[in-house]
Short mmCIF file of N, CA and C in Angstrom, two decimals:
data_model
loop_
_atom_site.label_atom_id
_atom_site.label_comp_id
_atom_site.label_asym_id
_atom_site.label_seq_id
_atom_site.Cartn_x
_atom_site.Cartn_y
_atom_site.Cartn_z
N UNK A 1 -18.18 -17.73 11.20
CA UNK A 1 -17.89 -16.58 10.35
C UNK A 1 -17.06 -15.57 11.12
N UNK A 2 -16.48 -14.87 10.63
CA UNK A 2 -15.86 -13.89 11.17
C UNK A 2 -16.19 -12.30 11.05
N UNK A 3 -16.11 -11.18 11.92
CA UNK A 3 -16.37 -10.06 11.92
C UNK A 3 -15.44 -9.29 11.30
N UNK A 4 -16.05 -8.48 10.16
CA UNK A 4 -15.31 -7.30 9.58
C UNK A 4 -14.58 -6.25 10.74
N UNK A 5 -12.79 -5.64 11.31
CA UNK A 5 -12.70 -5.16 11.79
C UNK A 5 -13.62 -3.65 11.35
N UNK A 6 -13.48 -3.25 10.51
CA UNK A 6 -14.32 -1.72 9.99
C UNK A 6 -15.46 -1.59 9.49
N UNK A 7 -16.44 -2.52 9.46
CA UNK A 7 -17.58 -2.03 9.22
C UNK A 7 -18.70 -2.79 10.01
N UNK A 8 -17.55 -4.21 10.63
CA UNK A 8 -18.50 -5.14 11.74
C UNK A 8 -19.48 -6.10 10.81
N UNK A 9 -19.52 -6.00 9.66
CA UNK A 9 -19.75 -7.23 9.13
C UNK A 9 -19.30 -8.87 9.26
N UNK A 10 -20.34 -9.36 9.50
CA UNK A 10 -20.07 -11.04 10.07
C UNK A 10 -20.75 -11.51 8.35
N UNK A 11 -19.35 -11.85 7.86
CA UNK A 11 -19.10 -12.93 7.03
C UNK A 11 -18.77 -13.66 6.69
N UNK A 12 -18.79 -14.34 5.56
CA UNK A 12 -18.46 -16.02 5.52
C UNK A 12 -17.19 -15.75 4.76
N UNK A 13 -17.06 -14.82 4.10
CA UNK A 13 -15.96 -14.82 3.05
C UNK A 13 -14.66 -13.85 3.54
N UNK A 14 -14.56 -13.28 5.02
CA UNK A 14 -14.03 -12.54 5.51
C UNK A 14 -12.40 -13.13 5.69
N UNK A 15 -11.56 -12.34 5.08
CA UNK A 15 -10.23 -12.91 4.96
C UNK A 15 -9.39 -12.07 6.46
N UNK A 16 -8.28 -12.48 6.29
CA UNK A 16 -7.18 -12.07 7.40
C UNK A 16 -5.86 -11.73 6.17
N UNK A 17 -5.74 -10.64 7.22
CA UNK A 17 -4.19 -9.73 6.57
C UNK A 17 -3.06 -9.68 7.31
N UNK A 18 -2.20 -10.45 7.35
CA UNK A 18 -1.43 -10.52 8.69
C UNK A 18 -0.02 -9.17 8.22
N UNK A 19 -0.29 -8.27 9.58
CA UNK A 19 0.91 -7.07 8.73
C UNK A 19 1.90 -7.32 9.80
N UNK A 20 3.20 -6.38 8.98
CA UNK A 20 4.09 -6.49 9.91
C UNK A 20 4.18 -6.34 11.72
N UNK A 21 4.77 -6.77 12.19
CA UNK A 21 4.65 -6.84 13.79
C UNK A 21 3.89 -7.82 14.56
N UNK A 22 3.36 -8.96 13.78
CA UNK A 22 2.74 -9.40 13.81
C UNK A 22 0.89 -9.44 14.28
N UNK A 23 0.73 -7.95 13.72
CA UNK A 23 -0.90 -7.68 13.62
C UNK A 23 -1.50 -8.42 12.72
N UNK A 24 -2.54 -9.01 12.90
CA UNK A 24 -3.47 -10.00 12.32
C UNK A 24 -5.18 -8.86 12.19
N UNK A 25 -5.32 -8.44 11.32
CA UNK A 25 -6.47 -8.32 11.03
C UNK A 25 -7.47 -8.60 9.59
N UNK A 26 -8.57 -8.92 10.08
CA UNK A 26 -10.15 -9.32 9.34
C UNK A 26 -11.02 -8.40 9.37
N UNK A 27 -10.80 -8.26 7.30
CA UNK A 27 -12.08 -7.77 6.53
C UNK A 27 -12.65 -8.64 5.90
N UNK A 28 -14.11 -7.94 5.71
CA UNK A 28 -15.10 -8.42 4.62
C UNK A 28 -14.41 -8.15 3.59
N UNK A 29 -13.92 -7.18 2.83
CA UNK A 29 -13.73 -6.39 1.89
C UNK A 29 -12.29 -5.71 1.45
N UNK A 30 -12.18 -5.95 0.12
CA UNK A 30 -10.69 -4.92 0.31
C UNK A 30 -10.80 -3.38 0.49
N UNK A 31 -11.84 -2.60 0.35
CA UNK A 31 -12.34 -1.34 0.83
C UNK A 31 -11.90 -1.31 1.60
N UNK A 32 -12.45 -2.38 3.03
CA UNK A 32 -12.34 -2.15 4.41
C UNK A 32 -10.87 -2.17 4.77
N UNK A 33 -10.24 -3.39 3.97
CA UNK A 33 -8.75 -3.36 4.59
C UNK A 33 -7.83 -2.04 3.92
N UNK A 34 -8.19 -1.42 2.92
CA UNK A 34 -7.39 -0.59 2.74
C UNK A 34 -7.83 0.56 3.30
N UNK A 35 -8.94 1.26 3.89
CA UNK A 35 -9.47 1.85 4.71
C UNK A 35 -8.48 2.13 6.02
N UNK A 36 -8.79 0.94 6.78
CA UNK A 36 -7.69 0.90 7.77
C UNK A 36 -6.62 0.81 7.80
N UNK A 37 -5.66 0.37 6.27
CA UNK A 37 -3.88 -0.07 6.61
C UNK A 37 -3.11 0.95 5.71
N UNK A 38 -3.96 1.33 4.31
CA UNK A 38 -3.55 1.95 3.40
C UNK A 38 -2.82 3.10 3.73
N UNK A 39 -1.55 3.38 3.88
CA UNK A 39 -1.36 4.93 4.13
C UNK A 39 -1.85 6.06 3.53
N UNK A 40 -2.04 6.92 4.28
CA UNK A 40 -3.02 8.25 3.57
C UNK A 40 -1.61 9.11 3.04
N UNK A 41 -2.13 9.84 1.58
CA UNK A 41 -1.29 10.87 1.46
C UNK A 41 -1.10 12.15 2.36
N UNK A 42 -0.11 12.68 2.49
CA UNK A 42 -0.15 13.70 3.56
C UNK A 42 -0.27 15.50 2.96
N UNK A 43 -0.34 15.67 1.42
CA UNK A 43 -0.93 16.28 0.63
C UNK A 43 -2.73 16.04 0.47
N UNK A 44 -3.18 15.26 -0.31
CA UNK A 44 -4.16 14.91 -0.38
C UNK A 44 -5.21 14.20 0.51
N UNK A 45 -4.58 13.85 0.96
CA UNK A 45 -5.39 12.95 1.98
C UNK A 45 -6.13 11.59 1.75
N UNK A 46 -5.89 11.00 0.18
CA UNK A 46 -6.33 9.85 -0.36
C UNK A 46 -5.55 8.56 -0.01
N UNK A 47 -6.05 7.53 0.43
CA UNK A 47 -5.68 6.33 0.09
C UNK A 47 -4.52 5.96 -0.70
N UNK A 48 -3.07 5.42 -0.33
CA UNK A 48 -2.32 5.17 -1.33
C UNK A 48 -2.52 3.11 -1.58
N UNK A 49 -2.47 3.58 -2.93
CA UNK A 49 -3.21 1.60 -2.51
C UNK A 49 -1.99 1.23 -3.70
N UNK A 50 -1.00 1.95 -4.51
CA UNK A 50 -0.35 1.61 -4.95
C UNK A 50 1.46 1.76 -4.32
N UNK A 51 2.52 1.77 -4.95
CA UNK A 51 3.90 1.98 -4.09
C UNK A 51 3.86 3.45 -3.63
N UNK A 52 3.18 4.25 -4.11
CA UNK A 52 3.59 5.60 -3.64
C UNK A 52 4.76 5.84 -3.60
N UNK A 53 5.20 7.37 -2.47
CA UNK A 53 6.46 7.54 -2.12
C UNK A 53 6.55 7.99 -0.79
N UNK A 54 7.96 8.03 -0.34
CA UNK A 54 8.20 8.55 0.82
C UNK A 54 9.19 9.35 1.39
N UNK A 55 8.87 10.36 1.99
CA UNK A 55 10.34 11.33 2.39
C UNK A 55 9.91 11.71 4.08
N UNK A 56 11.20 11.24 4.81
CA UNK A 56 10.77 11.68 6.07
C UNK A 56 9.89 11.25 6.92
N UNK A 57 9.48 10.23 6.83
CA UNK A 57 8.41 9.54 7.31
C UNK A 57 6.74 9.59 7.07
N UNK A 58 7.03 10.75 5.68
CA UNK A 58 5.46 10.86 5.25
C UNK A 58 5.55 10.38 4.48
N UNK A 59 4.03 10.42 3.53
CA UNK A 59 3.52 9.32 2.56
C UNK A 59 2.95 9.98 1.56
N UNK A 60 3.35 9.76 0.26
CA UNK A 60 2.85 10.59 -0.65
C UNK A 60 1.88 9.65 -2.00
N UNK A 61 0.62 9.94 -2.26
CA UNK A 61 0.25 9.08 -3.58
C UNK A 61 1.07 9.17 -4.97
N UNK A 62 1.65 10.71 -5.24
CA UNK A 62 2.76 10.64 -6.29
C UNK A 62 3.27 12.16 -6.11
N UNK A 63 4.45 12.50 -7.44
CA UNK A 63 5.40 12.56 -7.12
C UNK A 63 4.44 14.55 -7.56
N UNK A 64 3.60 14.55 -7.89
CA UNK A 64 2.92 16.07 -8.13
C UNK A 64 2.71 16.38 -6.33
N UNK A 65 2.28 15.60 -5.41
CA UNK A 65 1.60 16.01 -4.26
C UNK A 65 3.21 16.07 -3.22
N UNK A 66 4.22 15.22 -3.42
CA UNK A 66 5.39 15.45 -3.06
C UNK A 66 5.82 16.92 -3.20
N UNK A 67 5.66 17.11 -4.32
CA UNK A 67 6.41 18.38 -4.75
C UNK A 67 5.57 19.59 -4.42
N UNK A 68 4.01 19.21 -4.36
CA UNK A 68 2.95 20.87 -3.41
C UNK A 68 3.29 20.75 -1.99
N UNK A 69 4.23 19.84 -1.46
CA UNK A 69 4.88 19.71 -0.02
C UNK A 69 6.18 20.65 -0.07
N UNK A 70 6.94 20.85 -1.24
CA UNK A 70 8.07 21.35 -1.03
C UNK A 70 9.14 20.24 -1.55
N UNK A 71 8.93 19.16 -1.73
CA UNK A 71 9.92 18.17 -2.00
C UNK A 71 10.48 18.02 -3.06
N UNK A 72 11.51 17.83 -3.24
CA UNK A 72 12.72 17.57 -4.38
C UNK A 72 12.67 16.06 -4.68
N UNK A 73 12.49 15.53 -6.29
CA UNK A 73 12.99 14.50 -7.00
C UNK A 73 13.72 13.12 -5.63
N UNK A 74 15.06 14.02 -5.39
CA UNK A 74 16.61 13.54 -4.43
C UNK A 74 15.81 13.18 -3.35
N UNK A 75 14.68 14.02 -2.82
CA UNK A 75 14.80 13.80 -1.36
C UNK A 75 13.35 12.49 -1.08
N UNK A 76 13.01 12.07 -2.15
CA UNK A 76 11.56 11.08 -2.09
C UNK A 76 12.36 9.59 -2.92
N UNK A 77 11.65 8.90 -1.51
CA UNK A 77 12.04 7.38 -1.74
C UNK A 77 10.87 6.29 -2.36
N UNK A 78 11.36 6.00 -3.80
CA UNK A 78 10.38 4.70 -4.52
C UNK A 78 10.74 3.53 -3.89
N UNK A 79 9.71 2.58 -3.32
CA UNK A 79 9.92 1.08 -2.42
C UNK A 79 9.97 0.46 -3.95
N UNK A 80 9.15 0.65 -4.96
CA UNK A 80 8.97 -0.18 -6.16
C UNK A 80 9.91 -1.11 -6.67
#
């Protein structure tokens, strides 16, 4: 079995996420993996588990928490 990196659970059903750079990590759970990989908004501070956006190297859940940053429409990038 393998160990959950974030909560240390040894399970049977524990998958691997291989991300760019070639980091390889194992959760129990998609909680756990988005816990650890998910970028956080830099307004809110929530979990972005969908495309979000991005300006400048921050990370936004949408385009209301972009804009309590100061950000313009022009200046935020959709990956979608």
């Amino acid at each position: 079995m393998a160990v959950c990196e974030v909560c240390h659970n040894d399970y049977e059903l524990a998958f691997e996420v291989r991300a760019a750079g070639g980091a390889v990590h194992v959760f129990d759970s998609i909680e756990c993996a988005a816990q650890k990989i998910a970028p956080t908004c830099i307004n809110c501070q929530c979990r972005i588990l969908g495309h979000g956006l991005q300006a400048d190297g921050q990370f936004f859940c949408c385009a209301h928490c972009a804009r309590a940053k100061g950000l313009s429409r022009s200046q935020l990038v959709d990956h979608a």
